[in-house]
mmCIF file of C-alpha atoms and ligand atoms in Angstrom:
data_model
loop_
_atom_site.group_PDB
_atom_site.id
_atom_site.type_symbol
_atom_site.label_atom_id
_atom_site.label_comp_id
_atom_site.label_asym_id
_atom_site.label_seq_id
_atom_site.Cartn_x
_atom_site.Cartn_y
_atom_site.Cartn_z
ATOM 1 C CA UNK A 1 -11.978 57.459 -37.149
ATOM 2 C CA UNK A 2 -13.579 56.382 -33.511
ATOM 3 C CA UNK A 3 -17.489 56.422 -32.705
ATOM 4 C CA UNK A 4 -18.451 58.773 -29.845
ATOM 5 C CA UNK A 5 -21.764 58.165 -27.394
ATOM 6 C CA UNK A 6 -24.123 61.016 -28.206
ATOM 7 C CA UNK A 7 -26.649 60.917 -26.223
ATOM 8 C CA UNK A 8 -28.111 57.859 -23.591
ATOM 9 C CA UNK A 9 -31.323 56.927 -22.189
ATOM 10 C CA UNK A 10 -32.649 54.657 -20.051
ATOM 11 C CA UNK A 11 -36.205 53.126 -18.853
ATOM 12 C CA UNK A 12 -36.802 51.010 -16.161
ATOM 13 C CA UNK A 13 -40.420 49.667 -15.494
ATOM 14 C CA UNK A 14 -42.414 51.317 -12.195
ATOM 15 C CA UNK A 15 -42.801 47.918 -10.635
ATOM 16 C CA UNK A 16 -41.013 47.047 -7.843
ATOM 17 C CA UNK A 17 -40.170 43.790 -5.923
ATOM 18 C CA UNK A 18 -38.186 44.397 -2.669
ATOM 19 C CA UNK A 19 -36.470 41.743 -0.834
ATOM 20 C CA UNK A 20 -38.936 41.931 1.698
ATOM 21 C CA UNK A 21 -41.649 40.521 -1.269
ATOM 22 C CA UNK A 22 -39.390 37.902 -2.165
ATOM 23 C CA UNK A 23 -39.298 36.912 1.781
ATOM 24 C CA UNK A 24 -42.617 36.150 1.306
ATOM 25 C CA UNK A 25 -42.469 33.897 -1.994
ATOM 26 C CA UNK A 26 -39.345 31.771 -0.627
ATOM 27 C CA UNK A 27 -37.210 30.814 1.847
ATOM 28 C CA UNK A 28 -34.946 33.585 1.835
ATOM 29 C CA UNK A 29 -34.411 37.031 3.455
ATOM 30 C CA UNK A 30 -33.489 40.780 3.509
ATOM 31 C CA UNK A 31 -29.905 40.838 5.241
ATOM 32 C CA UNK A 32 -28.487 37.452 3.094
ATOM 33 C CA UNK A 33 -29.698 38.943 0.076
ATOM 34 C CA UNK A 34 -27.850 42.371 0.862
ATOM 35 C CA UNK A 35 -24.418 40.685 2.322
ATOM 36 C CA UNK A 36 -24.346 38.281 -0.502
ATOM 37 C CA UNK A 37 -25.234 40.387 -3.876
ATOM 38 C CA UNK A 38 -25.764 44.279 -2.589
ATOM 39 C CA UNK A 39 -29.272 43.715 -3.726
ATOM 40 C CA UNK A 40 -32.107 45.681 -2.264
ATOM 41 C CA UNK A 41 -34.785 45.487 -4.955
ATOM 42 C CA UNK A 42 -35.388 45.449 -8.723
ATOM 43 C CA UNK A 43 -37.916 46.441 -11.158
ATOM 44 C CA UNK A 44 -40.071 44.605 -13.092
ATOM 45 C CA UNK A 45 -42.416 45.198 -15.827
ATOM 46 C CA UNK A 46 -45.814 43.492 -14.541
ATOM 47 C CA UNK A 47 -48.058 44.729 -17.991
ATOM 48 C CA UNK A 48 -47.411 41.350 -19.866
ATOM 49 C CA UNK A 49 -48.339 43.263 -23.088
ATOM 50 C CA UNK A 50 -44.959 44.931 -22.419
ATOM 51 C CA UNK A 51 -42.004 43.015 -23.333
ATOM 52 C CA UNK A 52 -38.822 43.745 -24.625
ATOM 53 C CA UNK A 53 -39.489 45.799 -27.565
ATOM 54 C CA UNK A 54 -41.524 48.186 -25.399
ATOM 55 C CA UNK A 55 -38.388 49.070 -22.963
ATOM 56 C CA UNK A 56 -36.204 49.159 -25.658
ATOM 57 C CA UNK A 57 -38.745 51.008 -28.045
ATOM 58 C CA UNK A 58 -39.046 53.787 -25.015
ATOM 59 C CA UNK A 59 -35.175 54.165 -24.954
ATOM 60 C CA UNK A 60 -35.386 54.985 -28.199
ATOM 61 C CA UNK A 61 -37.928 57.288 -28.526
ATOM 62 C CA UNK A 62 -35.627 59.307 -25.684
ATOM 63 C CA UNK A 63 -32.612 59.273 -27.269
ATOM 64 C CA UNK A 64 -33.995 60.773 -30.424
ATOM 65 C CA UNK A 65 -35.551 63.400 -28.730
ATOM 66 C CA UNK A 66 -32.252 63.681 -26.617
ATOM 67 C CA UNK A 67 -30.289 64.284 -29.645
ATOM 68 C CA UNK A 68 -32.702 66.231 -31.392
ATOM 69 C CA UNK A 69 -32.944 64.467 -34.638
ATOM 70 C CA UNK A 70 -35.824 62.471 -36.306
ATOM 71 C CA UNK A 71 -36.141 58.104 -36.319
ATOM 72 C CA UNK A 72 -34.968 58.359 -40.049
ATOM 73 C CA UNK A 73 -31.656 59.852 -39.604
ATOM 74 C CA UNK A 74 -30.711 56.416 -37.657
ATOM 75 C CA UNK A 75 -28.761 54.131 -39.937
ATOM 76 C CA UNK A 76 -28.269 50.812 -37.758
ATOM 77 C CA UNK A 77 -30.277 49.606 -34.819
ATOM 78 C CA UNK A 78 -28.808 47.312 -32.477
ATOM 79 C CA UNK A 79 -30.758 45.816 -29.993
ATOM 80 C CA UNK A 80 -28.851 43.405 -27.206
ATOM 81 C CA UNK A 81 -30.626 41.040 -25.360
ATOM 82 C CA UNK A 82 -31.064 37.420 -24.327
ATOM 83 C CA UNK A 83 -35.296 37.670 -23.873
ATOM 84 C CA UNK A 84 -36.786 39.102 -27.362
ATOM 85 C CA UNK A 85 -40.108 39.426 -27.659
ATOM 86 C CA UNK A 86 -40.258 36.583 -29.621
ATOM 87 C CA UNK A 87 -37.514 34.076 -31.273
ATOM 88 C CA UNK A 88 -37.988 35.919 -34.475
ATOM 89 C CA UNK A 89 -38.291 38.985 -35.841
ATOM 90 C CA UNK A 90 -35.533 40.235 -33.878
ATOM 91 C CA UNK A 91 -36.559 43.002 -31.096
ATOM 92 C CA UNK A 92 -34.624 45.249 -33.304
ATOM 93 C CA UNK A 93 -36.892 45.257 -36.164
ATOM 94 C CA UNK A 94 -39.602 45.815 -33.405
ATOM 95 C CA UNK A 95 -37.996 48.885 -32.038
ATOM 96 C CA UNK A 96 -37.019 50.231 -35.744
ATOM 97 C CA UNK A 97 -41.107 49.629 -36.160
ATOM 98 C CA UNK A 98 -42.009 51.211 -33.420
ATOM 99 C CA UNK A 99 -40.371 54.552 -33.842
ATOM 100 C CA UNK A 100 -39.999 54.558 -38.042
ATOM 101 C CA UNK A 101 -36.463 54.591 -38.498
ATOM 102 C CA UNK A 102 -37.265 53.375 -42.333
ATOM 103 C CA UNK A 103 -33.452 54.226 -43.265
ATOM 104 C CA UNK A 104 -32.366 51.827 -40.669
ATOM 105 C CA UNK A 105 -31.287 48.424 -41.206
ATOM 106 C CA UNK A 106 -32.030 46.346 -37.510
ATOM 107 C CA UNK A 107 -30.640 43.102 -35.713
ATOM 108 C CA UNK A 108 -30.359 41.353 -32.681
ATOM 109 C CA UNK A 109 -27.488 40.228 -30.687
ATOM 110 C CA UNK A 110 -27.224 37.941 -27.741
ATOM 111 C CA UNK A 111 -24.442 37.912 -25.743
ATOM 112 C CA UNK A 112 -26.267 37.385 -22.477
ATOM 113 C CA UNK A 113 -24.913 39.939 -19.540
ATOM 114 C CA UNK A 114 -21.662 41.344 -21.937
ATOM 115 C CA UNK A 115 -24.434 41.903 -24.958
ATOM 116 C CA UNK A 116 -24.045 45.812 -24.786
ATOM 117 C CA UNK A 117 -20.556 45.923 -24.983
ATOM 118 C CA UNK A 118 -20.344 43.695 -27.853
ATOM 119 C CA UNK A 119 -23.424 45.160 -29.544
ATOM 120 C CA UNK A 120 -20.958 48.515 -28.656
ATOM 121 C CA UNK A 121 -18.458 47.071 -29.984
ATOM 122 C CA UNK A 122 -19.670 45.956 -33.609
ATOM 123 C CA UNK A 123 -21.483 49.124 -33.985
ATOM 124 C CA UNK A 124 -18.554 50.567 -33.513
ATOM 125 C CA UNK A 125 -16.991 49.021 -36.502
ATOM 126 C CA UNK A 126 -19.639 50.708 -38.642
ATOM 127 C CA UNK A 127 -18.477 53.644 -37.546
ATOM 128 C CA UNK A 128 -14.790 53.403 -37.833
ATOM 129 C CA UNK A 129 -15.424 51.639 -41.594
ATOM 130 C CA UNK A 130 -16.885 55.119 -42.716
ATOM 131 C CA UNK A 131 -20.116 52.834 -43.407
ATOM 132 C CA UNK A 132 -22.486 54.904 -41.015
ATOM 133 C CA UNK A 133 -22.926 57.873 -39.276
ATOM 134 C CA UNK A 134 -25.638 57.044 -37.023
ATOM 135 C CA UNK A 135 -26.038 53.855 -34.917
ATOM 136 C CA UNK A 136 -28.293 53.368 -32.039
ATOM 137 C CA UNK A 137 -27.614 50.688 -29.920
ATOM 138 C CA UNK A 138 -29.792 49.317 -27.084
ATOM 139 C CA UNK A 139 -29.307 46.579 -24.252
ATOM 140 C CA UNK A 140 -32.409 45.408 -22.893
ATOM 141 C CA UNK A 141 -33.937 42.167 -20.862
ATOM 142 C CA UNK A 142 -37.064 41.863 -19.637
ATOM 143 C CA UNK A 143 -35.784 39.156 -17.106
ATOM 144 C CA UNK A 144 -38.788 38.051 -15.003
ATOM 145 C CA UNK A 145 -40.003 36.242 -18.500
ATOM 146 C CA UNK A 146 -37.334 33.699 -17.371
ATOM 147 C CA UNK A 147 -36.950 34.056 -13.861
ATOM 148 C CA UNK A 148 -38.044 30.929 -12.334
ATOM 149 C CA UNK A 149 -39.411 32.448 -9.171
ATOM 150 C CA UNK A 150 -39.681 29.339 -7.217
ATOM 151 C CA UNK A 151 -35.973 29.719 -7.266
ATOM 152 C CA UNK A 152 -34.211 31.706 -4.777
ATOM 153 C CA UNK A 153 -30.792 31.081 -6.070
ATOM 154 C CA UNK A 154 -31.833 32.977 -9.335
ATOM 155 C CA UNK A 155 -34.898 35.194 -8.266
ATOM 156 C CA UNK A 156 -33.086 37.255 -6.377
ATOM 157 C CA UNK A 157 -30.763 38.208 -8.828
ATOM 158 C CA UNK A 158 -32.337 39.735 -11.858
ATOM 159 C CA UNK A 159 -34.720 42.765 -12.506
ATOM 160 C CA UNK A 160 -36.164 44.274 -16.413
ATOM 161 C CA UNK A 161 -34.676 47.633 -17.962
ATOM 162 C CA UNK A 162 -33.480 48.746 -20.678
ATOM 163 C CA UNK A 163 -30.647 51.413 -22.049
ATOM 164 C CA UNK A 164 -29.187 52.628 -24.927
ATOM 165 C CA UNK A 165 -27.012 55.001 -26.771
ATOM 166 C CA UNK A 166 -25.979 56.965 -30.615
ATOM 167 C CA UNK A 167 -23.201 56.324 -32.027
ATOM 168 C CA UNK A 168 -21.263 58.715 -33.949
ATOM 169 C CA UNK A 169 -17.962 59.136 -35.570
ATOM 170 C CA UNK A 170 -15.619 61.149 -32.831
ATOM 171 C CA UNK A 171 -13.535 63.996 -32.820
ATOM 172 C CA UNK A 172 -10.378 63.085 -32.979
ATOM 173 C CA UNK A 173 -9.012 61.449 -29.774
ATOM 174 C CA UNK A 174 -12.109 60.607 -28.460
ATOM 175 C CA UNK A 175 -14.677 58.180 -28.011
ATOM 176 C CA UNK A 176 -14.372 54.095 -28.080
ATOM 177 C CA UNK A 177 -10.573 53.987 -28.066
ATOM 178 C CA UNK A 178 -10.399 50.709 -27.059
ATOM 179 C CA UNK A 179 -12.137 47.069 -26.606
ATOM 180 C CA UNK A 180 -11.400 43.704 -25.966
ATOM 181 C CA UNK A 181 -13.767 41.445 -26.170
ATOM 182 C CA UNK A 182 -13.549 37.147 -24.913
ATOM 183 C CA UNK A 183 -15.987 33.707 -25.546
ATOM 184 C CA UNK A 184 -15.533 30.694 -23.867
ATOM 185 C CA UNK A 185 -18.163 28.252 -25.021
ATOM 186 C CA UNK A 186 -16.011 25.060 -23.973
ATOM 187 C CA UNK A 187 -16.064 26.449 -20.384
ATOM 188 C CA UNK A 188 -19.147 28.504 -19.740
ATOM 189 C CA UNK A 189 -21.877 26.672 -21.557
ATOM 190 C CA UNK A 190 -23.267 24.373 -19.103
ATOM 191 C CA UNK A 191 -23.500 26.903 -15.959
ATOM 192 C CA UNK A 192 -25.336 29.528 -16.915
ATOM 193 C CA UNK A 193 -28.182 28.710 -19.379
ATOM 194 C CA UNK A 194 -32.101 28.055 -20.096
ATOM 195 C CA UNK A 195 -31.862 25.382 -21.897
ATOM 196 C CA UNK A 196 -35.869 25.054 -23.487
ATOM 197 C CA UNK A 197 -37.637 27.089 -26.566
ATOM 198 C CA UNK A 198 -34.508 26.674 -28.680
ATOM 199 C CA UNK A 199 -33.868 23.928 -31.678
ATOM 200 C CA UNK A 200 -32.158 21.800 -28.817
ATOM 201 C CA UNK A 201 -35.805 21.235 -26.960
ATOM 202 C CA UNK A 202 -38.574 22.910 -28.454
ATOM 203 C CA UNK A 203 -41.231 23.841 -26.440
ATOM 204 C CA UNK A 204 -43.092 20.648 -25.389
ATOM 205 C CA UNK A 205 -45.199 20.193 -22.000
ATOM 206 C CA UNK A 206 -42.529 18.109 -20.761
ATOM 207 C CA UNK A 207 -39.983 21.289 -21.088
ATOM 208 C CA UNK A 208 -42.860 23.349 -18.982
ATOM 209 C CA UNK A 209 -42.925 20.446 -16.356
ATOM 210 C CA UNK A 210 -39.061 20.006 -16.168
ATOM 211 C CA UNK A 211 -38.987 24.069 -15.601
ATOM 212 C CA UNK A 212 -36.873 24.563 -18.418
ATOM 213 C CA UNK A 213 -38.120 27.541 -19.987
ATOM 214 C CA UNK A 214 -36.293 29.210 -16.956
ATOM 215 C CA UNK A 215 -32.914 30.545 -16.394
ATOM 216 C CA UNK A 216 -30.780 27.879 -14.772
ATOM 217 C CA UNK A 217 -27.139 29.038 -12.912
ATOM 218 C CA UNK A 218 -24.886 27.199 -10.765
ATOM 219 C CA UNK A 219 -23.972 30.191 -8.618
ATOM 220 C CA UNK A 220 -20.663 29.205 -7.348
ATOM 221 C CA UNK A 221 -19.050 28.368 -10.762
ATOM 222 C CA UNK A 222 -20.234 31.767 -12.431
ATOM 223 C CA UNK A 223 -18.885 34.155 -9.762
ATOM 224 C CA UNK A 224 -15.651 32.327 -9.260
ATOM 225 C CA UNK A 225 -15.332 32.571 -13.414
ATOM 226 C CA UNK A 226 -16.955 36.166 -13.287
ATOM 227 C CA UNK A 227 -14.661 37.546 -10.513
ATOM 228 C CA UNK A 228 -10.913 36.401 -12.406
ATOM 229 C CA UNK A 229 -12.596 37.339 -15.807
ATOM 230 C CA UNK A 230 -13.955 41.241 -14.994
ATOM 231 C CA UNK A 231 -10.561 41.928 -12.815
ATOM 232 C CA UNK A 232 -8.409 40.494 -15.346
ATOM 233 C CA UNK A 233 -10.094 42.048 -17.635
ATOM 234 C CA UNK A 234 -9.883 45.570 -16.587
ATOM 235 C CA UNK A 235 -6.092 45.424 -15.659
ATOM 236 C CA UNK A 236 -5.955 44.794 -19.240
ATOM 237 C CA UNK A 237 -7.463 47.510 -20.211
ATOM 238 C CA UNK A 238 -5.691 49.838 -18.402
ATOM 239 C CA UNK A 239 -2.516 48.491 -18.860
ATOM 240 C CA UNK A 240 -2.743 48.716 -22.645
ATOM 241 C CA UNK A 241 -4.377 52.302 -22.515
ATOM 242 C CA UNK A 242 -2.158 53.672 -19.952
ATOM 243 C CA UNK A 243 -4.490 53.855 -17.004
ATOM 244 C CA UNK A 244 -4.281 54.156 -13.985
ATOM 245 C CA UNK A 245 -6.154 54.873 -10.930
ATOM 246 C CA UNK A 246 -5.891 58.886 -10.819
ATOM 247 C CA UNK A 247 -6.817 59.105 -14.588
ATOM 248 C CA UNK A 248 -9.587 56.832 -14.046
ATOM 249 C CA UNK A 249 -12.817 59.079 -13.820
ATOM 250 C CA UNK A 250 -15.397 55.683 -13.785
ATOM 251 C CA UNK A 251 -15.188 52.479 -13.689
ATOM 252 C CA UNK A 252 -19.027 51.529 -15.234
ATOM 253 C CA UNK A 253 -19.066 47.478 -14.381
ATOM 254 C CA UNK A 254 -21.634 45.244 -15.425
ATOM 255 C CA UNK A 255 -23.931 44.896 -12.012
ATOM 256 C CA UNK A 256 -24.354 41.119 -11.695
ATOM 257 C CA UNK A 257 -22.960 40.504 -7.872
ATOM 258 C CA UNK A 258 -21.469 43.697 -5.415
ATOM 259 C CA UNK A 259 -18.970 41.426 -4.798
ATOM 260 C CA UNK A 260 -17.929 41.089 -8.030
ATOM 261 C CA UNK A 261 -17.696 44.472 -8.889
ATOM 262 C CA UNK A 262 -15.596 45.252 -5.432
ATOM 263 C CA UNK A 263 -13.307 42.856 -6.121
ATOM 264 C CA UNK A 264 -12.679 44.259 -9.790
ATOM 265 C CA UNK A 265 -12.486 47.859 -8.326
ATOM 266 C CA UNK A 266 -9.886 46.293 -5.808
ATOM 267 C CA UNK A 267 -7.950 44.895 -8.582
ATOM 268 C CA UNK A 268 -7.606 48.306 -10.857
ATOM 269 C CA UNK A 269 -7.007 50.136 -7.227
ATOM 270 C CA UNK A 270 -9.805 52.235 -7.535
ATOM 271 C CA UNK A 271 -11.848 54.241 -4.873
ATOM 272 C CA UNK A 272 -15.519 53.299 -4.239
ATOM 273 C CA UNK A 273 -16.354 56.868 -5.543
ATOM 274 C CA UNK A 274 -15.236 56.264 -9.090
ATOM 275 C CA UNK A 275 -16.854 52.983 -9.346
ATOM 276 C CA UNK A 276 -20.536 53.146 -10.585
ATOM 277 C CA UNK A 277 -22.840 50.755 -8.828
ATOM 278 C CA UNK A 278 -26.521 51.085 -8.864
ATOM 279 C CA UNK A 279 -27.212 47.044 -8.083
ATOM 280 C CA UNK A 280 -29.315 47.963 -4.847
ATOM 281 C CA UNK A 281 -31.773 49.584 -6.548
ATOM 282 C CA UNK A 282 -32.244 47.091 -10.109
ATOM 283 C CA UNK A 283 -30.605 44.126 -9.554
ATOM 284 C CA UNK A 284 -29.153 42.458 -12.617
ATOM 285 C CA UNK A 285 -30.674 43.859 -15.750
ATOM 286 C CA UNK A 286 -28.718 41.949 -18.463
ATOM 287 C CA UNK A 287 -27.855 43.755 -20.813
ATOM 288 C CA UNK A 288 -29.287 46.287 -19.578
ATOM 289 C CA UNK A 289 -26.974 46.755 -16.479
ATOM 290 C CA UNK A 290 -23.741 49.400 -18.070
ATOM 291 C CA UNK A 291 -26.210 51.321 -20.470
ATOM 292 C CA UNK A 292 -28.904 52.093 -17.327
ATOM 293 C CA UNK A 293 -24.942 53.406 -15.459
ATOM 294 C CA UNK A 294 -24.572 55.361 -18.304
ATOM 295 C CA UNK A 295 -27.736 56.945 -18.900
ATOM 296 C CA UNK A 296 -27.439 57.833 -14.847
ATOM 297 C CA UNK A 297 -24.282 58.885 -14.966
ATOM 298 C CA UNK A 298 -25.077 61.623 -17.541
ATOM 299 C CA UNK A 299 -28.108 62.874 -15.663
ATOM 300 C CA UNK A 300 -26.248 63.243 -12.792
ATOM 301 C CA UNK A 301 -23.936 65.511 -14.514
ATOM 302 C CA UNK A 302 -21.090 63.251 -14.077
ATOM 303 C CA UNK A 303 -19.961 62.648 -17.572
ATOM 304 C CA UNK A 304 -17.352 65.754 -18.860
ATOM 305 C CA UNK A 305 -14.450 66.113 -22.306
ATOM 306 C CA UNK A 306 -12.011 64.020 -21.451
ATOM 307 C CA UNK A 307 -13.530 61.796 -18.840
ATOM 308 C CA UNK A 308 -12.071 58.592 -18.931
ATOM 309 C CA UNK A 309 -14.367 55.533 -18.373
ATOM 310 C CA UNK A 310 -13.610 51.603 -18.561
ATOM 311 C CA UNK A 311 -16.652 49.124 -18.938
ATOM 312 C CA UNK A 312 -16.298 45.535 -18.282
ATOM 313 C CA UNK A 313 -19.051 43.234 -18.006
ATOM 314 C CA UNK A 314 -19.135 38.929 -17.843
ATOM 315 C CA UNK A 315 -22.227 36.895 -18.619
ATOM 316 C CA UNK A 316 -23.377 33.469 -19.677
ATOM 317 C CA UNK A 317 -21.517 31.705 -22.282
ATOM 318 C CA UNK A 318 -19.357 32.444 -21.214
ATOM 319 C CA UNK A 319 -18.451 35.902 -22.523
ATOM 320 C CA UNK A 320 -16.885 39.158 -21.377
ATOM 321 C CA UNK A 321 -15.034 42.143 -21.946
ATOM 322 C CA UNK A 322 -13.514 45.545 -21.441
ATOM 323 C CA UNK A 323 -13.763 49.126 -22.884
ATOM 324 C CA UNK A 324 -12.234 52.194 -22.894
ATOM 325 C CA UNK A 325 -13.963 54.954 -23.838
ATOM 326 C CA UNK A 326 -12.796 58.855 -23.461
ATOM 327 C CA UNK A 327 -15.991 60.892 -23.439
ATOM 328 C CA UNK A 328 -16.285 64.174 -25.813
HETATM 329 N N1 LIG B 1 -31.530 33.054 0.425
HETATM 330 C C1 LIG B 1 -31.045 32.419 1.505
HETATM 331 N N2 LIG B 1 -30.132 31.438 1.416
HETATM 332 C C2 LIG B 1 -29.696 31.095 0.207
HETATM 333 C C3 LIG B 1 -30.185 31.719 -0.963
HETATM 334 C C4 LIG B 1 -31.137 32.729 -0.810
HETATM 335 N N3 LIG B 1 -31.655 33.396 -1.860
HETATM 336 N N4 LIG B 1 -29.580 31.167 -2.024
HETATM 337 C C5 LIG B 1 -28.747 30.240 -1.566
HETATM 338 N N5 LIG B 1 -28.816 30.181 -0.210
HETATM 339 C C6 LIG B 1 -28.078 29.316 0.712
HETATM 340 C C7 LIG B 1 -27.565 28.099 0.017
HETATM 341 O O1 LIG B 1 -28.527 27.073 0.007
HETATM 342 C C8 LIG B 1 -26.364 27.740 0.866
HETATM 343 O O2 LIG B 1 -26.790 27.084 2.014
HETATM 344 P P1 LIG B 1 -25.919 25.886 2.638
HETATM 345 O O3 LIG B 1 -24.627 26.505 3.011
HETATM 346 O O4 LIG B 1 -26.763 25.449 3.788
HETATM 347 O O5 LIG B 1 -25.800 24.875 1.543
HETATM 348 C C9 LIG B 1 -25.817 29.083 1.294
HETATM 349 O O6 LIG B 1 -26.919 30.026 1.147
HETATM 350 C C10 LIG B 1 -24.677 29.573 0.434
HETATM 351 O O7 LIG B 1 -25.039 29.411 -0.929
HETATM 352 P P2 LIG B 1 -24.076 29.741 -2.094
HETATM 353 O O8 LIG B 1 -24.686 29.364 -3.391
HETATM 354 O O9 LIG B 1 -22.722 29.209 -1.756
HETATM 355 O O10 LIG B 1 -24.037 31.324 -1.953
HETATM 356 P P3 LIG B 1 -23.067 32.317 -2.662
HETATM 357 O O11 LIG B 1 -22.350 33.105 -1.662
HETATM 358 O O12 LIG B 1 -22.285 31.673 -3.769
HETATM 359 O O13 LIG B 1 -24.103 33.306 -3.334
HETATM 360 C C11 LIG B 1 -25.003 33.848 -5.468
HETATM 361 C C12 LIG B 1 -24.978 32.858 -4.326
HETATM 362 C C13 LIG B 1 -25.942 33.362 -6.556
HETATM 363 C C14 LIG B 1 -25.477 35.184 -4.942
HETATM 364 C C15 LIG B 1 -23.564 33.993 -6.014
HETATM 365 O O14 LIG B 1 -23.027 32.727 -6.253
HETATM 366 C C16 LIG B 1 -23.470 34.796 -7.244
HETATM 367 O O15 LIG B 1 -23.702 35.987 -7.241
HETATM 368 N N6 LIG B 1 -23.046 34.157 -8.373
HETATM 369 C C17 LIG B 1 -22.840 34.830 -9.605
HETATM 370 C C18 LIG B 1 -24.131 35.282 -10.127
HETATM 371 C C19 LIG B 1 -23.955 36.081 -11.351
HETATM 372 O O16 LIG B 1 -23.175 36.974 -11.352
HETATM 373 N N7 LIG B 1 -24.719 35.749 -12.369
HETATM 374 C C20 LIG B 1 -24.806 36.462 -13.557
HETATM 375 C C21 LIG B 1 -23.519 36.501 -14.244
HETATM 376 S S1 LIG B 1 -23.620 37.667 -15.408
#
């Protein structure tokens, strides 16, 4: 037995921050930030009452009411993100709070940028096991709580939102047909990280001075790593699922860099109009970024039986991944 997507939702904060803001913050400017990353502007949530559990806890709310079926039917809540609310209790309990799922158990997983398709991935499993019927899973980051924005080589990148789907067992050929899934610690660790709050450094006021309570990314190493890993990646897939690029109907890639996701689209020999990319508007959302495509794609109508979608995303860690998923 396979799990199926459901239903999806998304919510993305009203606040805005265009390139043109960030001009005036630091040295930067409109037409590098556009050439470099396909960034135009991003969202952020500016009510600091609202953190993670609040996007996430709205995502929910939708996709119950998008499925039509009450918090207590949910079995398994899976929330994905690297910026909880707080270290502990996971943003998953939060969200399972928040709307009363009382049936469900909840837990967090952090697999930076590639968190929802792992947290897709494991909930899967409960699926396939015959354990559940009804998983929700949500990627969410609230990224300007760790946005150092006194640094343009990571301000510009990253926005907040949050997405989600149900999970359900499939008919039969459908749904999550495939997934592979990579880590490499011994590699990845020391370029993309924040490297205060945790048991390593604890907050003290020399972690505040020393700014390390703030995402910290040498740029270079991650796309060169990012670009091989996502392309690779995806030729995998579709080499082991027998795709090509007719019976391709999306490619739905994590949106970290345009750059990166043109040169994956090159790879698979895809056309621009099958590859989702919605960077301009949010930036990089985390794990946010391939549930928000998602959630977009099926308001737009553009999500039919049989339409055949591969995922692929790459984050800190480093980790990454691919999916195939045949929609029902
Ligand atoms: N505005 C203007 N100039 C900037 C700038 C900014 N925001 N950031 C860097 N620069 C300058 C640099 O100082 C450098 O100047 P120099 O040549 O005088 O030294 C020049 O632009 C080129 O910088 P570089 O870091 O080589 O740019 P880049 O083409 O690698 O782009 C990133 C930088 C961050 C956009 C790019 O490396 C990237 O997208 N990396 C991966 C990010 C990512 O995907 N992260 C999440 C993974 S999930």
């Amino acid at each position: 037995m396979k799990a199926a997507i459901t239903a999806t939702a998304k919510y993305l904060p009203d606040g805005v921050i265009t390139n043109f803001d960030l001009e005036r913050l630091l040295e930067t400017n409109d037409e590098w930030i556009r050439s470099r990353t396909g960034i135009s502007e991003r969202r952020i949530e500016k009510d600091p009452s609202r953190a993670t559990s609040f996007l996430c806890g709205e995502v929910a709310k939708q996709l119950l009411d998008k499925r039509g079926i009450p918090a207590t039917d949910i079995e398994l809540i899976i929330v994905a993100t690297m910026t909880p609310d707080m270290l502990f209790p996971a943003t998953a309990c939060l969200v399972q709070g928040i709307i009363g799922a009382d049936n469900a158990w909840a837990f967090d997983l952090n697999a930076a940028c590639s968190g929802f398709i792992f947290a897709l991935n494991t909930a899967a499993q409960f699926i396939e096991s015959g354990a559940h019927k009804k998983v929700m899973v949500i990627g969410g980051d609230k990224m300007s709580s760790i946005v150092d924005y006194a640094d343009r080589s990571t301000a510009i990148l990253f926005g907040d939102g949050a997405a989600g789907v149900i999970l359900e067992p499939a008919d039969e050929g459908y749904g999550i047909l495939d997934a592979k899934l990579y880590a490499d610690g011994a590699n990845g660790k020391d370029h993309l990280l924040m490297t205060g709050g945790g048991s390593l450094h604890p907050a003290t006021a020399e972690t505040v001075e020393k700014r390390m309570h703030f995402i910290h990314q040498d740029g270079k190493q991650v796309f060169k790593a990012a670009v091989t890993a996502m392309a690779d990646t995806a030729a995998e897939i579709m080499q082991r699922n027998g795709l090509n690029a007719e019976n391709i109907s999306w490619l739905v890639p994590h949106q970290a860099n345009q750059r990166i996701i043109h040169a994956t689209a090159e790879r698979m020999g895809l056309s621009d109009e099958k590859v989702i990319s919605n960077i301009a508007n949010y930036g990089n959302t985390t794990a946010g970024t391939i549930p928000i495509c998602l959630a977009e794609l099926e308001e737009q109508g553009k999500l039919h039986r049989d339409s055949n979608l591969v995922m692929v995303s790459f984050g800190a860690g480093y980790t990454w991944g691919g999916m195939y998923v045949k929609w029902q």
